[in-house]
Short mmCIF file of C-alpha atoms and ligand atoms in Angstrom, two decimals:
data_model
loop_
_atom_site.label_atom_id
_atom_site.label_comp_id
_atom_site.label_asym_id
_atom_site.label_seq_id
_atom_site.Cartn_x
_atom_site.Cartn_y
_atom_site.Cartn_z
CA UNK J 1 6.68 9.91 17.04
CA UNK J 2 10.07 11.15 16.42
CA UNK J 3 12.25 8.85 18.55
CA UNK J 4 11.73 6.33 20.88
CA UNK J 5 14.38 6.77 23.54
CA UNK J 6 12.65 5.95 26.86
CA UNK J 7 9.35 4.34 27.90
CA UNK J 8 9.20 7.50 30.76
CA UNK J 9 8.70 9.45 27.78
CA UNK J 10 5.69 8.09 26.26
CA UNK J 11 1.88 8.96 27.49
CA UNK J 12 -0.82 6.19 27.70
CA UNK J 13 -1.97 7.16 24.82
CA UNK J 14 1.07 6.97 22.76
CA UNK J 15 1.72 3.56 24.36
CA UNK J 16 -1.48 2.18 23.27
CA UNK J 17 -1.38 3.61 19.98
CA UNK J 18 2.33 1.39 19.86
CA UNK J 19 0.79 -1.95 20.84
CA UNK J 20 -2.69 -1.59 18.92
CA UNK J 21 -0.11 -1.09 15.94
CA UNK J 22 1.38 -3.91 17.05
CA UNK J 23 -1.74 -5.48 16.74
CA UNK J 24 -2.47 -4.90 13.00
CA UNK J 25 1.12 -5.66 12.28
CA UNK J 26 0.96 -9.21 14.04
CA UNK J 27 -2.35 -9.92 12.09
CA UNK J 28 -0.46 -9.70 9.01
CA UNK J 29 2.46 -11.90 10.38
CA UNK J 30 -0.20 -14.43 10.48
CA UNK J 31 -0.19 -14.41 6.26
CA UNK J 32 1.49 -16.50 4.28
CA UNK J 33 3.04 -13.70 2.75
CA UNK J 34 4.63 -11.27 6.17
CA UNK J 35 5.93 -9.01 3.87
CA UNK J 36 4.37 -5.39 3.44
CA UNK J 37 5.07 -3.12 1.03
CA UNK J 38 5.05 0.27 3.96
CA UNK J 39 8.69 1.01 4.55
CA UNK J 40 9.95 0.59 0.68
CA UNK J 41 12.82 3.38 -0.26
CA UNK J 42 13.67 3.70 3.61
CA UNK J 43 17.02 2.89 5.50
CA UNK J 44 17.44 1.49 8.62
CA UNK J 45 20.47 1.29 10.13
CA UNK J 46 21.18 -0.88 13.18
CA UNK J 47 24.15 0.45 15.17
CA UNK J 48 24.93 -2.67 17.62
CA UNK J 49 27.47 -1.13 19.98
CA UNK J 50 27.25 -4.04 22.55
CA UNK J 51 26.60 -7.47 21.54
CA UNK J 52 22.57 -9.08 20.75
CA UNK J 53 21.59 -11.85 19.25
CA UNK J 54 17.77 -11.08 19.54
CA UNK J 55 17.14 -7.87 19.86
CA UNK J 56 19.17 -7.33 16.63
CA UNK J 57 17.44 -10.06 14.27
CA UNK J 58 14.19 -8.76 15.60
CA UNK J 59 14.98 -5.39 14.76
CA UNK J 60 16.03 -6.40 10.94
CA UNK J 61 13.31 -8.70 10.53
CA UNK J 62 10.73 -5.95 11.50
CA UNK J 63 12.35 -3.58 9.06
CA UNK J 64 12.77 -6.31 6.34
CA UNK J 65 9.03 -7.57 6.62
CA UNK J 66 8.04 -3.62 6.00
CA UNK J 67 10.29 -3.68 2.95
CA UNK J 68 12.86 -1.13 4.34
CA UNK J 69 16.54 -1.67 3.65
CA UNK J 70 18.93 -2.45 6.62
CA UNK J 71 22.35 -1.72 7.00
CA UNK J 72 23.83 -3.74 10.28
CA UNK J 73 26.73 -2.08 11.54
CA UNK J 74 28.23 -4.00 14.45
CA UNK J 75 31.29 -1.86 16.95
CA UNK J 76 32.94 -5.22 16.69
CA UNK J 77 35.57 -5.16 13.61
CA UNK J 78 34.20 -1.63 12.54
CA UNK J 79 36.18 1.72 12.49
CA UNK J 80 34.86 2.37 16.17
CA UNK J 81 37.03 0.11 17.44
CA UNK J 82 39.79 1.95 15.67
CA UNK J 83 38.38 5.26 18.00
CA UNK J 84 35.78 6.62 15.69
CA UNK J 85 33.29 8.79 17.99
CA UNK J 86 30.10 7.96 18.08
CA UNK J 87 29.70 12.04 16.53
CA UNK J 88 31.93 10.52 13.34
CA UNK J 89 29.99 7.44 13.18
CA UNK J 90 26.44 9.11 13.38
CA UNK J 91 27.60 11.44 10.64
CA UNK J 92 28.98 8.64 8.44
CA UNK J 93 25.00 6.62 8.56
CA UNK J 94 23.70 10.28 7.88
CA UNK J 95 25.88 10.97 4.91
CA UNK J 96 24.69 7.34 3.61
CA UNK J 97 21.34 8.45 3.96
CA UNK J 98 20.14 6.65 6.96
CA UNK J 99 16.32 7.57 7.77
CA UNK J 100 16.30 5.32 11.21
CA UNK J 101 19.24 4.55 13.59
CA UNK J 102 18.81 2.01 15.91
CA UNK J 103 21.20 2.03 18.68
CA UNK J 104 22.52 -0.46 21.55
CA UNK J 105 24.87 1.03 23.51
CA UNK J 106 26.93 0.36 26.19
CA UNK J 107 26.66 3.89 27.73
CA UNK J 108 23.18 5.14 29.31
CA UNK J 109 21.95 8.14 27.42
CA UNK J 110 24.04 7.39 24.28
CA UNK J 111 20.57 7.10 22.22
CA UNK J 112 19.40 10.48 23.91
CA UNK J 113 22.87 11.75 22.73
CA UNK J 114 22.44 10.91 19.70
CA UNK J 115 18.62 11.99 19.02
CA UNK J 116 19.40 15.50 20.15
CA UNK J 117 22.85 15.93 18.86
CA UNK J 118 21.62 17.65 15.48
CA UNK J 119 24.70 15.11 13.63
CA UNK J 120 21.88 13.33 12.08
CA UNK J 121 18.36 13.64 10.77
CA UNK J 122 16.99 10.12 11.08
CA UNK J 123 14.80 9.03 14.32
CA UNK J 124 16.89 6.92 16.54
CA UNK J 125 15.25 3.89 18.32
CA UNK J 126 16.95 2.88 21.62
CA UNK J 127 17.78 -0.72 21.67
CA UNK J 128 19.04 -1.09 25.41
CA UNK J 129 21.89 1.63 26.45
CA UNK J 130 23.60 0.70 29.62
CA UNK J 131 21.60 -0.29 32.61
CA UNK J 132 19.08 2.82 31.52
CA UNK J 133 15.78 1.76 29.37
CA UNK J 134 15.00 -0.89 26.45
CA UNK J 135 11.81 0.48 25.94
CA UNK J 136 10.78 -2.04 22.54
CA UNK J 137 11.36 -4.44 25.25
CA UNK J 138 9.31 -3.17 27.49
CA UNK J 139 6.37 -2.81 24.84
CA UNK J 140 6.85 -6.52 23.70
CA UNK J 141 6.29 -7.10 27.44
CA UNK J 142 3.19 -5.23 27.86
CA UNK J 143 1.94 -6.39 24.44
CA UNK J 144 2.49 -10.10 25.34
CA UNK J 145 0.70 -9.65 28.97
CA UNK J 146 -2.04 -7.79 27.19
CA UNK J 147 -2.56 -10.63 24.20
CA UNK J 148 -1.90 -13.57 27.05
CA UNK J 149 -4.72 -11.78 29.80
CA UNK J 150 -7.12 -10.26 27.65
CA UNK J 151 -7.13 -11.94 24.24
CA UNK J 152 -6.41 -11.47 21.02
CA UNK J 153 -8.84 -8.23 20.43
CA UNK J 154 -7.59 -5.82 23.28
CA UNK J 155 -6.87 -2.85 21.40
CA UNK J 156 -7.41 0.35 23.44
CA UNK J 157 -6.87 -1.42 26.64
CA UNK J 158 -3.97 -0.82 28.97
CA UNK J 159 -3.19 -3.16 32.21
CA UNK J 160 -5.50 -1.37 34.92
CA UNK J 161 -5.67 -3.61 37.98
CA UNK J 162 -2.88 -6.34 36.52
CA UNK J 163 0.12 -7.19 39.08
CA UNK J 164 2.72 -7.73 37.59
CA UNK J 165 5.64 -8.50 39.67
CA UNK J 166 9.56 -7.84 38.34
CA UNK J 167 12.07 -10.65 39.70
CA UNK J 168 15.78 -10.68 40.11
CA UNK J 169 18.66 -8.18 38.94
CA UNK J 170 16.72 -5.27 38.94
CA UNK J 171 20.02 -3.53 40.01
CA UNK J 172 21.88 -3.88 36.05
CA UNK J 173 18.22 -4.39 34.50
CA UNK J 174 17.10 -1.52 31.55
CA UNK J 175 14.40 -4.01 31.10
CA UNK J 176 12.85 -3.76 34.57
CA UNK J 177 13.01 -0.13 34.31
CA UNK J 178 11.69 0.41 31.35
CA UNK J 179 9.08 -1.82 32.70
CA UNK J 180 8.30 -0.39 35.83
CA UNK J 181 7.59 3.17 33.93
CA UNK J 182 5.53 1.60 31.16
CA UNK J 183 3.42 -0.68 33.16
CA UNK J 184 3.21 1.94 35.54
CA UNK J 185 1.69 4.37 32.59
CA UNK J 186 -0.93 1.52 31.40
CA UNK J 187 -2.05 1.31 34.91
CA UNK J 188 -0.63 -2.13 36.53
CA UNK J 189 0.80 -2.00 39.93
CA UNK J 190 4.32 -3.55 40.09
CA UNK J 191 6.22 -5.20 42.98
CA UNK J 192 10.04 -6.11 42.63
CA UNK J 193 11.57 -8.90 44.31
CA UNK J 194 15.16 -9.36 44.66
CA UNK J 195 17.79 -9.38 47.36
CA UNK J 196 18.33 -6.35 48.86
CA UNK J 197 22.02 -6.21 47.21
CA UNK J 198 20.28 -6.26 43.64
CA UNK J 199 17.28 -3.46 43.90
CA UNK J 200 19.29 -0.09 43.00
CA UNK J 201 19.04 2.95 45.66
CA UNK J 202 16.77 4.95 43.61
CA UNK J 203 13.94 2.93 44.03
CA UNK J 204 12.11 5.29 46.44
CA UNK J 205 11.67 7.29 43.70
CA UNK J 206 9.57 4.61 41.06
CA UNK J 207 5.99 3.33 41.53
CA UNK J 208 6.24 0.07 42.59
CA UNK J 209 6.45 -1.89 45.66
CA UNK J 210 9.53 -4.17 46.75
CA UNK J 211 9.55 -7.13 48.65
CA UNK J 212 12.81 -9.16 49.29
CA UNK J 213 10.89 -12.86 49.57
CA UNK J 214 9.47 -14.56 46.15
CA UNK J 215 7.27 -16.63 47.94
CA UNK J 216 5.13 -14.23 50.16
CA UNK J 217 5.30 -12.45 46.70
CA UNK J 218 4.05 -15.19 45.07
CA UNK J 219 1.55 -15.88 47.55
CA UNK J 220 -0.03 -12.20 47.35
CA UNK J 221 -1.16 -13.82 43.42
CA UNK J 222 0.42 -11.95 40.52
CA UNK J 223 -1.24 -11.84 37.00
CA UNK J 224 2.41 -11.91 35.49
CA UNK J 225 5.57 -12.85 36.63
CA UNK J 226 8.82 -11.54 35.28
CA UNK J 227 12.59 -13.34 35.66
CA UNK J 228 15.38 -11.39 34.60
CA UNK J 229 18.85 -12.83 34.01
CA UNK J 230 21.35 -12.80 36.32
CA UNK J 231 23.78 -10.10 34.75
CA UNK J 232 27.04 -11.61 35.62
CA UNK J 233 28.69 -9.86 32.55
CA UNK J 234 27.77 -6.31 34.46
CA UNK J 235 28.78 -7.15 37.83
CA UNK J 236 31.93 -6.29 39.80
CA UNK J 237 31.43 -7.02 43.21
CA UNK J 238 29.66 -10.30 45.22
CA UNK J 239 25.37 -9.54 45.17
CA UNK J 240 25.28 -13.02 46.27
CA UNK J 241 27.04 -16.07 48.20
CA UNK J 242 26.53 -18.39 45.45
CA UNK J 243 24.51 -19.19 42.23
CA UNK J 244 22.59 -21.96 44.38
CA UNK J 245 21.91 -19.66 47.18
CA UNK J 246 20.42 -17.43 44.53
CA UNK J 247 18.57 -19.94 42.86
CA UNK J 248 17.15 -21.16 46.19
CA UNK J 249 15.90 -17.85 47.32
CA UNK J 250 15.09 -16.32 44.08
CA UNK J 251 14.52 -18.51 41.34
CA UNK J 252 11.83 -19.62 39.84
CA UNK J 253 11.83 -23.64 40.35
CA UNK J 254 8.94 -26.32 39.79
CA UNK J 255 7.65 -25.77 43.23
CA UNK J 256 6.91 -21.35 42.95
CA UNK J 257 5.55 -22.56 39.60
CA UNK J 258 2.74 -24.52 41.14
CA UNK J 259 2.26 -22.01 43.56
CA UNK J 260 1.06 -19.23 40.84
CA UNK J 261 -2.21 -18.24 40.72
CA UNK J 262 -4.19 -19.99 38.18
CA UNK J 263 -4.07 -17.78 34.83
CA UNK J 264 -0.80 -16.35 35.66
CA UNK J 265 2.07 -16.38 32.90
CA UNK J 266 5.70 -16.14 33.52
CA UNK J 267 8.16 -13.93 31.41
CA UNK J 268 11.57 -13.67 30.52
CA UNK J 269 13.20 -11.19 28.24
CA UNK J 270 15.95 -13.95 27.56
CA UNK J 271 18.80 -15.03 27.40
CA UNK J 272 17.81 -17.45 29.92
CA UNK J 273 19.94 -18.80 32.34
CA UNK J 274 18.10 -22.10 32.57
CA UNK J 275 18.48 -23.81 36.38
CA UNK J 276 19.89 -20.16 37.93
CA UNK J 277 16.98 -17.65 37.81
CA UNK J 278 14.76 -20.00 36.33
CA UNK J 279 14.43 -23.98 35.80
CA UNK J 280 13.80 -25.58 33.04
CA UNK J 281 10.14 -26.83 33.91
CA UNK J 282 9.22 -23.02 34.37
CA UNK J 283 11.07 -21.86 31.11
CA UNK J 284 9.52 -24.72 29.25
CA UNK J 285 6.02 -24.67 30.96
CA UNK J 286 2.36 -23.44 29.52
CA UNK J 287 2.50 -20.89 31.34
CA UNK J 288 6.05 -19.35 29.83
CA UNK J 289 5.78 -16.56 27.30
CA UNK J 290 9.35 -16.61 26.55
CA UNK J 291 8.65 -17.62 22.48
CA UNK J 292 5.90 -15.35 22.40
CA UNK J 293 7.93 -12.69 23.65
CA UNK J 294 9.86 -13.36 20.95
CA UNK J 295 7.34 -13.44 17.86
CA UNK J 296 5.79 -10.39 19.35
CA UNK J 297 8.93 -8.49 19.55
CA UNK J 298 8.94 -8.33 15.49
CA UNK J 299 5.32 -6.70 15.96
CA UNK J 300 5.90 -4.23 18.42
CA UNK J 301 9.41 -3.18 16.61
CA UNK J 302 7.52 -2.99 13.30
CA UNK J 303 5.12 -1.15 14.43
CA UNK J 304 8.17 1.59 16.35
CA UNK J 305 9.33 1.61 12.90
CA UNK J 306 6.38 2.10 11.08
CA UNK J 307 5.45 5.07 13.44
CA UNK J 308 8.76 6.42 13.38
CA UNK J 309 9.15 6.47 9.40
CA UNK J 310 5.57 6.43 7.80
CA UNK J 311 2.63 6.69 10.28
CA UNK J 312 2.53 10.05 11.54
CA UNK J 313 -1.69 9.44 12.18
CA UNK J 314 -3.10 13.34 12.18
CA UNK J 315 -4.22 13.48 15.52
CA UNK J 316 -0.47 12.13 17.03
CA UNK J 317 1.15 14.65 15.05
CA UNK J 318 3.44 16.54 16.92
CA UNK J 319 7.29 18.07 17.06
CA UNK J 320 9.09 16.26 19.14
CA UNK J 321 9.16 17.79 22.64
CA UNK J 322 13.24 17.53 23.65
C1 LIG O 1 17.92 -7.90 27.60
C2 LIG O 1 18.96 -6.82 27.41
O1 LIG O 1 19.82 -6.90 26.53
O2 LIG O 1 18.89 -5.87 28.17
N1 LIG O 1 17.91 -8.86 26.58
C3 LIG O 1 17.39 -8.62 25.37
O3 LIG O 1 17.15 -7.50 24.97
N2 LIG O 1 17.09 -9.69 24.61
C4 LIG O 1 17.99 -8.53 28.91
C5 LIG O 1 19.22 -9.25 29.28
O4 LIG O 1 20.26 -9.14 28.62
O5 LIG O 1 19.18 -9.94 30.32
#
């Protein structure tokens, strides 16, 4: 793997090959010791364009507990905010030697930008650009359904037959559609609920289903339920009358909680907002992943990074195809 830009990018087998890595890599989390000797001598820069508290400390803890060096480089109080390009700033990491960029950005297709500029040599792992993918999101998701349905041995199995259904902001979401195209690839059949102001015109074109009422989606029995946040910080117009109209129709309270299937888990890619698209006694419940999604982001992002800079396995070898 050269970069990892987009989850609409990656074949079923390269996904699977991500989370059974992910696997190994959260067996040795489980030492007393995390730290592994894999990534010594590398850099890896984190290039934080938009604010992240999680993603970000996830990222440098991967890359610390695989003995890299990491760099954070935050827009906030950095030359960029003097007007530095993104060219000048790529070329700056590269001249420091930088052998993986990861990049948040506020602009979709930044990351791609960036990968297939030629300014720098280093694989660049996307890290949420816009409202366009967060694909090591999308593999923590996937890896946390897999571990939470199937088990703590499931390597080499992808989601065939699991519903998953995606609730909420789908409209400003990169996590729901780097989702949708991931789940999609390990064979689970998705359904998106939200209000018809909130699910983005181009949905025709993905393969899910949408429905516009939680409870008859609720009712049909998903294997995993997803709540996004509310994305107030992206939104310019009215999607709704009011939070508590929202929360009424669309979030997930104590009540659509007891109506889940037996089995079922509920996920949230954080940060929560507790009592709009979720309450607390779903956040806080047995069935939550939300602090599992959480440990098993350093996994899966240890495991992008270990792919990206050391684990080039013979038979995955391959230029990349941009
Ligand atoms: C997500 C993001 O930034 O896209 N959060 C995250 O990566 N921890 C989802 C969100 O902000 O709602």
């Amino acid at each position: 793997m050269r970069h990892l830009l987009d989850t609409r990018d990656l074949t079923r087998a390269e996904a699977l090959e991500i989370l059974d890595v992910a696997e190994d890599m959260a067996d040795t989390q489980r030492r007393e010791v995390k730290k592994l000797p894999t990534l010594r001598g590398k850099t890896v820069v984190n290039l934080f364009f938009e604010d992240s508290t999680r993603t970000r400390i996830s990222f440098e803890a991967a890359a610390k507990r695989l003995s890299a060096d990491v760099i954070n480089f935050s827009a906030k109080g950095s030359s960029v905010s003097k007007g530095e390009s993104l060219q000048d700033t790529a070329q700056t990491l590269q001249a420091m030697g930088a052998d993986a960029v990861v990049i948040r950005h506020g602009a979709s297709g930044a990351p791609r930008t960036l990968a297939t500029s030629g300014w720098i040599t280093a694989g660049v792992v996307n890290a949420g650009d816009g409202t366009h993918a967060h694909p090591t999101q999308a593999l923590l998701d996937a890896f946390t359904i897999r571990k939470r349905l199937f088990g703590d041995d499931s390597r080499g199995r992808g989601l065939d037959g699991i519903r998953v259904t995606i609730v909420g902001d789908i409209l400003h979401s990169r996590v729901a559609r780097s989702n949708v195209w991931l789940l999609h690839t390990l064979g689970a059949h998705v359904t998106l609920v939200a209000p018809p102001t909130l699910v983005p015109q181009d949905v025709s074109g993905w393969p899910v289903e949408v429905d516009y009422d939680l409870d008859r989606a609720i009712a049909a029995g998903p294997d995993a339920l997803m709540m996004l946040r509310i994305q107030l910080e992206r939104m310019n117009a009215a999607y709704f009358p009011t939070e508590r109209e929202y929360s009424r129709r669309y979030g997930l309270d104590a009540r659509r909680l007891g109506a889940l299937p037996g089995g079922s888990i509920v996920l949230h890619p954080g940060p929560m907002n507790r009592g709009l698209e979720i309450s607390a006694e779903a956040a806080d419940s047995p069935r939550s992943t939300v602090l599992e999604q959480v440990a098993n982001g350093v996994s899966v992002r240890m495991a992008v990074l270990y792919l990206l800079l050391a684990g080039e396995r013979p038979d995955t070898e391959k230029e990349d195809p941009r």
